[in-house]
Short mmCIF file of C-alpha atoms and ligand atoms in Angstrom, two decimals:
data_model
loop_
_atom_site.label_atom_id
_atom_site.label_comp_id
_atom_site.label_asym_id
_atom_site.label_seq_id
_atom_site.Cartn_x
_atom_site.Cartn_y
_atom_site.Cartn_z
CA MET V 594 8.87 -5.72 90.44
CA ASP V 595 8.31 -1.96 90.70
CA LYS V 596 8.86 -0.18 93.98
CA LYS V 597 5.67 0.49 95.84
CA ILE V 598 4.88 1.90 99.26
CA VAL V 599 4.92 -0.72 102.03
CA SER V 600 4.89 -0.68 105.85
CA VAL V 601 7.44 -2.65 107.80
CA ARG V 602 6.68 -3.40 111.45
CA GLY V 603 9.19 -3.90 114.17
CA ALA V 604 9.50 -4.06 117.95
CA ILE V 605 12.22 -4.47 120.52
CA THR V 606 12.17 -4.64 124.29
CA ALA V 607 14.38 -2.13 126.09
CA GLN V 608 15.17 -0.81 129.50
CA ASN V 609 13.99 2.57 130.60
CA THR V 610 17.32 4.34 130.29
CA VAL V 611 18.53 6.82 127.71
CA LYS V 612 21.32 4.43 126.74
CA SER V 613 19.10 1.36 126.29
CA ILE V 614 16.39 3.28 124.40
CA THR V 615 19.04 4.87 122.17
CA GLU V 616 20.77 1.53 121.42
CA CYS V 617 17.59 -0.44 120.91
CA SER V 618 15.90 2.11 118.65
CA VAL V 619 18.92 2.43 116.40
CA ARG V 620 19.44 -1.39 116.36
CA LEU V 621 15.80 -1.87 115.43
CA ILE V 622 15.98 0.57 112.52
CA ASP V 623 19.33 -0.80 111.32
CA ALA V 624 17.93 -4.38 111.36
CA ILE V 625 14.81 -3.25 109.47
CA TYR V 626 16.88 -1.50 106.81
CA LEU V 627 19.30 -4.45 106.48
CA ARG V 628 16.63 -7.14 106.23
CA ASN V 629 14.49 -5.15 103.85
CA GLY V 630 17.37 -3.84 101.73
CA ILE V 631 16.30 -0.25 102.20
CA SER V 632 18.09 2.97 103.15
CA ASP V 633 17.03 6.48 104.24
CA ASP V 634 16.37 7.35 100.59
CA ASP V 635 13.53 4.78 100.43
CA VAL V 636 11.83 5.89 103.67
CA VAL V 637 8.64 7.92 103.67
CA ASN V 638 8.40 8.13 107.50
CA VAL V 639 9.14 6.28 110.71
CA THR V 640 6.66 6.16 113.63
CA PHE V 641 7.71 4.80 117.01
CA SER V 642 5.38 4.00 119.85
CA LEU V 643 6.41 3.22 123.41
CA THR V 644 4.71 1.40 126.22
CA ASP V 645 4.10 3.80 129.12
CA ASP V 646 7.02 2.40 131.16
CA VAL V 647 9.61 3.50 128.53
CA THR V 648 9.79 7.23 129.06
CA ALA V 649 13.54 8.09 129.51
CA PHE V 650 14.10 9.22 125.91
CA TYR V 651 12.58 9.61 122.45
CA PRO V 652 13.48 6.83 119.94
CA ALA V 653 12.90 9.36 117.11
CA ARG V 654 15.58 11.61 118.53
CA ALA V 655 17.96 8.67 119.06
CA VAL V 656 17.58 7.62 115.46
CA ARG V 657 17.93 11.21 114.20
CA GLU V 658 21.07 11.68 116.23
CA ALA V 659 22.46 8.40 114.83
CA GLY V 660 22.42 10.16 111.44
CA HIS V 661 19.17 9.03 109.84
CA ASN V 662 17.71 11.93 107.89
CA VAL V 663 14.06 10.83 107.54
CA PRO V 664 10.76 12.05 109.04
CA LEU V 665 10.60 10.55 112.53
CA PHE V 666 7.91 10.59 115.17
CA SER V 667 7.50 9.05 118.68
CA THR V 668 4.29 8.55 120.59
CA LEU V 669 3.12 6.90 123.82
CA GLU V 670 0.78 3.94 123.84
CA PRO V 671 -2.24 3.56 126.10
CA LYS V 672 -1.71 1.19 129.07
CA ILE V 673 -3.45 -2.10 128.28
CA ASP V 674 -3.62 -4.87 130.89
CA GLY V 675 -1.57 -7.89 129.97
CA ALA V 676 0.34 -6.20 127.17
CA LEU V 677 4.09 -6.73 126.76
CA THR V 678 5.94 -4.12 128.84
CA SER V 679 9.18 -2.25 128.17
CA CYS V 680 8.57 -2.26 124.50
CA ILE V 681 9.46 0.04 121.57
CA ARG V 682 7.35 -0.53 118.45
CA VAL V 683 7.92 1.00 115.04
CA LEU V 684 6.22 1.29 111.71
CA VAL V 685 8.54 2.15 108.82
CA THR V 686 6.73 3.30 105.72
CA CYS V 687 8.97 3.04 102.65
CA TYR V 688 9.31 2.33 99.00
CA SER V 689 10.38 -1.24 98.32
CA ASP V 690 10.31 -3.88 95.56
CA LYS V 691 10.85 -6.81 97.94
CA PRO V 692 8.55 -8.77 100.25
CA VAL V 693 8.25 -7.10 103.64
CA ARG V 694 10.41 -8.53 106.48
CA ASN V 695 9.13 -7.49 109.85
CA VAL V 696 11.70 -7.48 112.65
CA TYR V 697 11.09 -8.39 116.30
CA LEU V 698 14.14 -8.28 118.58
CA ASN V 699 15.03 -8.98 122.25
CA GLY V 700 11.99 -11.18 122.93
CA ALA V 701 9.49 -8.86 121.31
CA ARG V 702 8.80 -11.73 118.89
CA VAL V 703 6.02 -12.87 121.24
CA LEU V 704 4.03 -9.87 120.06
CA ARG V 705 3.56 -11.15 116.53
CA PRO V 706 5.11 -14.55 115.87
CA ASP V 707 2.88 -14.71 112.84
CA LEU V 708 4.72 -11.84 111.25
CA CYS V 709 8.30 -12.97 111.40
CA ALA V 710 10.19 -15.84 109.85
CA VAL V 711 12.51 -17.95 111.97
CA TYR V 712 15.73 -19.00 110.30
CA SER V 713 19.00 -20.45 111.38
CA VAL V 714 22.59 -19.95 110.31
CA ALA V 715 25.14 -22.74 110.68
CA LEU V 716 28.75 -21.59 110.86
CA ASP V 717 31.21 -24.49 111.03
CA GLY V 718 34.96 -24.68 110.71
CA PRO V 719 38.18 -25.66 112.46
CA SER V 720 39.43 -24.00 115.63
CA GLY V 721 40.87 -20.55 115.26
CA ALA V 722 39.20 -19.79 111.93
CA GLY V 723 37.45 -16.79 113.55
CA LYS V 724 33.98 -18.34 113.83
CA SER V 725 33.06 -16.78 117.13
CA THR V 726 34.12 -13.23 116.10
CA VAL V 727 32.14 -13.57 112.89
CA ALA V 728 29.10 -15.22 114.44
CA LYS V 729 28.87 -12.63 117.24
CA ALA V 730 29.01 -9.72 114.80
CA VAL V 731 26.57 -11.34 112.33
CA ALA V 732 24.14 -11.99 115.20
CA LYS V 733 24.34 -8.38 116.28
CA LYS V 734 23.87 -6.98 112.79
CA LEU V 735 20.87 -9.21 112.03
CA GLY V 736 19.37 -9.01 115.53
CA ILE V 737 19.41 -12.77 116.03
CA THR V 738 20.62 -14.98 118.84
CA TYR V 739 24.23 -16.29 118.84
CA LEU V 740 25.08 -19.70 120.31
CA ASP V 741 28.73 -20.56 120.74
CA THR V 742 28.44 -24.35 120.83
CA GLY V 743 32.11 -24.84 121.47
CA ALA V 744 31.56 -23.24 124.89
CA LEU V 745 29.23 -26.09 125.77
CA TYR V 746 31.93 -28.71 125.04
CA ARG V 747 34.46 -26.53 126.88
CA ALA V 748 32.21 -26.46 130.00
CA LEU V 749 32.18 -30.22 129.97
CA GLY V 750 35.94 -30.33 129.42
CA LEU V 751 36.36 -28.03 132.43
CA LYS V 752 34.34 -30.39 134.61
CA LEU V 753 36.50 -33.28 133.57
CA ILE V 754 39.65 -31.31 134.45
CA ASN V 755 38.13 -30.24 137.82
CA PHE V 756 37.49 -33.88 138.66
CA SER V 757 40.80 -35.14 137.19
CA VAL V 758 39.00 -37.40 134.72
CA PRO V 759 40.88 -38.29 131.51
CA SER V 760 38.90 -36.54 128.79
CA ASP V 761 39.48 -39.33 126.26
CA ASP V 762 38.23 -42.19 128.44
CA PRO V 763 34.55 -42.77 127.41
CA LYS V 764 33.57 -44.75 130.51
CA ALA V 765 35.15 -42.37 132.99
CA VAL V 766 33.74 -39.38 131.11
CA GLU V 767 30.22 -40.78 131.03
CA LYS V 768 30.35 -41.50 134.79
CA CYS V 769 31.61 -37.97 135.60
CA LEU V 770 29.08 -36.24 133.37
CA LYS V 771 26.06 -38.37 134.22
CA ASN V 772 24.29 -35.67 136.21
CA VAL V 773 26.01 -32.60 134.84
CA GLN V 774 23.90 -29.55 134.19
CA VAL V 775 25.03 -27.34 131.27
CA GLY V 776 22.97 -24.26 130.45
CA ILE V 777 23.10 -21.01 128.56
CA LYS V 778 22.17 -17.63 129.90
CA TYR V 779 21.88 -14.41 127.91
CA THR V 780 22.40 -11.02 129.50
CA ASP V 781 21.87 -8.12 127.06
CA GLY V 782 22.53 -10.53 124.20
CA VAL V 783 25.82 -11.77 125.64
CA GLN V 784 26.08 -15.57 126.21
CA SER V 785 27.26 -17.08 129.50
CA VAL V 786 27.76 -20.77 130.03
CA LEU V 787 26.56 -22.32 133.22
CA LEU V 788 28.17 -25.47 134.57
CA ASP V 789 26.20 -26.99 137.40
CA GLY V 790 24.72 -23.58 138.06
CA GLU V 791 28.06 -21.69 138.01
CA ASP V 792 28.94 -19.19 135.32
CA VAL V 793 32.15 -20.62 133.99
CA SER V 794 32.52 -18.34 130.87
CA GLY V 795 35.76 -16.91 132.21
CA LYS V 796 37.37 -20.25 132.87
CA ILE V 797 36.92 -22.13 129.63
CA ARG V 798 39.30 -20.38 127.27
CA THR V 799 42.62 -22.00 128.33
CA PRO V 800 44.62 -24.36 126.06
CA GLU V 801 44.05 -27.13 128.65
CA VAL V 802 40.28 -26.78 128.42
CA SER V 803 40.51 -26.58 124.61
CA MET V 804 42.15 -29.98 124.47
CA ALA V 805 39.79 -31.53 127.00
CA ALA V 806 36.83 -30.22 125.03
CA SER V 807 38.23 -31.55 121.76
CA ASN V 808 38.90 -34.97 123.35
CA CYS V 809 35.51 -35.40 125.10
CA SER V 810 33.64 -34.09 122.00
CA ALA V 811 34.59 -37.33 120.23
CA ILE V 812 32.59 -39.35 122.78
CA PRO V 813 29.02 -40.16 121.56
CA TYR V 814 27.59 -39.79 125.08
CA VAL V 815 28.90 -36.17 125.23
CA ARG V 816 27.54 -35.24 121.81
CA GLU V 817 24.15 -36.71 122.57
CA LYS V 818 23.99 -34.79 125.82
CA LEU V 819 24.45 -31.42 124.03
CA LEU V 820 22.31 -32.09 120.97
CA SER V 821 18.89 -31.26 122.35
CA LEU V 822 20.12 -28.19 124.17
CA GLN V 823 21.42 -26.79 120.87
CA ARG V 824 18.29 -27.72 118.92
CA ASP V 825 15.97 -26.30 121.57
CA ILE V 826 17.63 -22.87 121.32
CA ALA V 827 17.15 -22.84 117.56
CA LYS V 828 13.53 -23.92 117.68
CA SER V 829 11.73 -20.73 118.55
CA GLN V 830 14.02 -17.94 117.42
CA SER V 831 16.36 -17.02 114.62
CA VAL V 832 19.88 -18.09 115.53
CA ILE V 833 23.45 -18.40 114.36
CA LEU V 834 25.33 -21.39 115.83
CA ASP V 835 29.04 -21.85 115.42
CA GLY V 836 30.68 -25.20 115.80
CA ARG V 837 31.89 -28.23 114.00
CA ASP V 838 28.75 -30.21 113.10
CA ILE V 839 26.01 -27.58 113.03
CA GLY V 840 25.31 -27.78 109.28
CA THR V 841 25.81 -31.57 109.13
CA VAL V 842 24.18 -32.86 112.32
CA VAL V 843 22.71 -30.31 114.74
CA LEU V 844 20.71 -28.21 112.21
CA PRO V 845 20.96 -29.95 108.85
CA GLU V 846 17.90 -28.00 107.71
CA SER V 847 19.51 -24.61 108.33
CA GLU V 848 18.56 -22.01 105.77
CA PHE V 849 22.13 -20.67 105.70
CA LYS V 850 25.35 -22.66 106.01
CA PHE V 851 28.87 -21.43 106.01
CA TYR V 852 32.22 -23.24 106.42
CA LEU V 853 34.81 -20.79 107.65
CA THR V 854 38.38 -21.92 107.36
CA ALA V 855 41.97 -20.65 107.20
CA SER V 856 45.40 -22.34 106.95
CA PRO V 857 46.69 -23.94 110.22
CA GLU V 858 49.57 -21.42 110.33
CA GLU V 859 47.25 -18.46 110.07
CA ARG V 860 44.90 -19.86 112.68
CA ALA V 861 47.78 -20.63 115.05
CA ARG V 862 49.09 -17.10 114.54
CA ARG V 863 45.75 -15.55 115.48
CA ARG V 864 45.31 -17.77 118.52
CA TYR V 865 48.87 -17.12 119.61
CA GLU V 866 48.36 -13.32 119.46
CA GLU V 867 45.09 -13.73 121.39
CA LEU V 868 46.66 -15.85 124.19
CA LYS V 869 49.72 -13.63 124.40
CA ALA V 870 47.50 -10.53 124.76
CA LYS V 871 45.82 -12.30 127.64
CA GLY V 872 49.20 -12.74 129.30
CA GLU V 873 49.37 -16.54 128.78
CA LYS V 874 52.82 -18.08 128.45
CA VAL V 875 52.71 -19.78 125.05
CA THR V 876 55.00 -20.27 122.05
CA PHE V 877 53.92 -20.10 118.41
CA GLU V 878 55.18 -23.62 117.81
CA GLY V 879 53.17 -24.91 120.81
CA VAL V 880 49.99 -23.24 119.61
CA LEU V 881 50.49 -24.56 116.06
CA GLU V 882 51.00 -28.05 117.45
CA ASP V 883 47.71 -27.67 119.43
CA VAL V 884 45.90 -26.43 116.34
CA ASN V 885 47.10 -29.42 114.28
CA LYS V 886 46.26 -31.83 117.06
CA ARG V 887 42.77 -30.43 117.53
CA ASP V 888 42.17 -30.38 113.74
CA LYS V 889 43.12 -34.10 113.67
CA ASN V 890 40.90 -34.87 116.64
CA ASP V 891 37.94 -32.90 115.29
CA MET V 892 38.22 -34.11 111.71
CA THR V 893 38.92 -37.77 112.27
CA ARG V 894 36.58 -38.66 115.13
CA LYS V 895 33.97 -41.25 114.21
CA ILE V 896 30.94 -39.31 115.31
CA ALA V 897 29.98 -35.93 113.87
CA PRO V 898 33.47 -35.10 112.57
CA LEU V 899 34.28 -31.63 111.40
CA LYS V 900 33.53 -31.44 107.70
CA LYS V 901 31.99 -29.05 105.26
CA SER V 902 28.36 -29.75 104.64
CA TYR V 903 27.78 -30.30 100.92
CA ASP V 904 25.51 -27.25 100.78
CA ALA V 905 27.69 -24.89 102.87
CA ILE V 906 29.44 -21.89 101.44
CA GLU V 907 33.17 -22.13 102.03
CA VAL V 908 34.96 -19.00 103.14
CA ASN V 909 38.73 -18.98 103.47
CA SER V 910 39.74 -16.12 105.68
CA ASP V 911 43.52 -16.33 105.13
CA ASN V 912 43.49 -13.05 103.20
CA MET V 913 40.34 -11.48 104.57
CA THR V 914 39.83 -9.22 107.58
CA ALA V 915 37.17 -10.13 110.07
CA ASP V 916 35.02 -7.23 108.85
CA GLU V 917 35.23 -8.54 105.28
CA VAL V 918 34.08 -11.97 106.35
CA ILE V 919 31.27 -10.47 108.43
CA ASP V 920 30.04 -8.24 105.58
CA TYR V 921 30.17 -11.19 103.18
CA VAL V 922 28.10 -13.46 105.43
CA VAL V 923 25.60 -10.74 106.38
CA GLY V 924 25.26 -9.81 102.73
CA ILE V 925 24.34 -13.33 101.67
CA ILE V 926 21.76 -13.69 104.44
CA ALA V 927 20.25 -10.26 104.11
CA GLU V 928 19.85 -10.76 100.38
CA ALA V 929 17.84 -13.92 100.85
CA LEU V 930 15.64 -12.86 103.78
O1 DC Q 1541 35.01 -23.89 118.89
P1 DC Q 1541 35.83 -24.24 120.12
O2 DC Q 1541 37.30 -24.16 119.93
O3 DC Q 1541 35.39 -23.39 121.34
O4 DC Q 1541 35.42 -25.79 120.46
C1 DC Q 1541 36.08 -26.53 121.44
C2 DC Q 1541 36.05 -27.99 121.05
O5 DC Q 1541 34.70 -28.51 121.17
C3 DC Q 1541 36.52 -28.31 119.64
O6 DC Q 1541 37.90 -28.67 119.58
C4 DC Q 1541 35.64 -29.40 119.16
C5 DC Q 1541 34.45 -29.36 120.06
N1 DC Q 1541 33.23 -28.95 119.34
C6 DC Q 1541 32.52 -29.90 118.67
O7 DC Q 1541 32.94 -31.04 118.59
N2 DC Q 1541 31.33 -29.60 118.04
C7 DC Q 1541 30.91 -28.29 118.12
N3 DC Q 1541 29.73 -28.03 117.51
C8 DC Q 1541 31.61 -27.33 118.77
C9 DC Q 1541 32.80 -27.66 119.39
#
C-alpha cells in the first residue's frame, strides 16, 4: 500500500498544571506515533485543542521542547455544556500506509469509543520473571491500563495472615474471606490495592505474604472471587494483565499473549537483590528455596495452574535486560495494532 495523507485523532485528560499538560501532550503524541508506526518524518502537522479549563501551558510547546521537529499548533475550544472537561485533543496529519489507529488515553475514550479498538495483553509467567516491571513499562508506552493480578492474591494472603488463618486450609480460608472486599484504585495510572477499604499496596510485598498468596491461590473459592474483578477491568478498556492464568483462564481471548520466564536461579537472584535493597534480612539460598516452592505450588495446583497458553509467545529473559524485553513486547503489539 502506498503512503497517503491521513489524520489520526487523539485525546487525553490532564490536570491544569504545566507538568501535567507537558507529560500528557508528549505521552499522547508518543502513543500515536507508536501505534501508527510513524515518526516526525511522516508528519505534515499536529494541531492540539484544549478545553477552556486547561490553560497552564501550550501542548505544542511541550511537544516541541520534547524534541519533535514538526509544525505544531495549539488552540482553545469553545465551552460547550456537558462536554468532557480537562481534555487535550489532537489531530495528527501524516503520511502513512497503515490503517489509522486513534488514541484516547486517561479516560478520554468516552469521547469517541467508536474510534478506538479495545485489546488486551496477557503476560503470564513464574514469580520473579520480571512480569510487573515489563507490564508496567509496556502499559505506559502503549497508554493502556496495567493490572497486577498477583497483588489481588497478595491482598487476600495478607488478610489471612492478619487473622492468623492457615492459607492452605480451604474451609478456614473461605470462612475468613467470605465478606472480604478487594478493589483496585488508579491514581495517575499507578495501581493501589484496597483490602476492605484500606490501601495495602505497601504491605503485600513481603516473603510471608508471597507464600500466603501462592497457597490461597490454589483454592477454587479464592480464584472464583477474583475472576470477575479481573474480567471487569478488561471489559471496557485496553489492558495488560500480569499473572499466572491470564492467557489460559482469565482472558483466553486476549489479542496478545506472552509467557515470560527465566531460570529459577536468575529469578531468585533478582528477587534477592530487590529484597536486600529494601533492607530485608534474606539469604540467596532462602529466596531460591521460596522461588522453587512457589513454582511448585503455582504449577502443580489443580485449578488454573501456571502454564504457557498454547498461543502465547515465550520470552526467556535469562540473557535479556528489562528494556530489551519491554521493547520486544511493545514491538510485537505495536506492529499488529
Ligand atoms: O505475581 P505475584 O508474585 O505477585 O503473585 C503472588 C501469588 O499469587 C503467586 O505465587 C500465585 C498467585 N497468582 C495466581 O495464582 N494467579 C495470578 N493471576 C496471579 C498471581
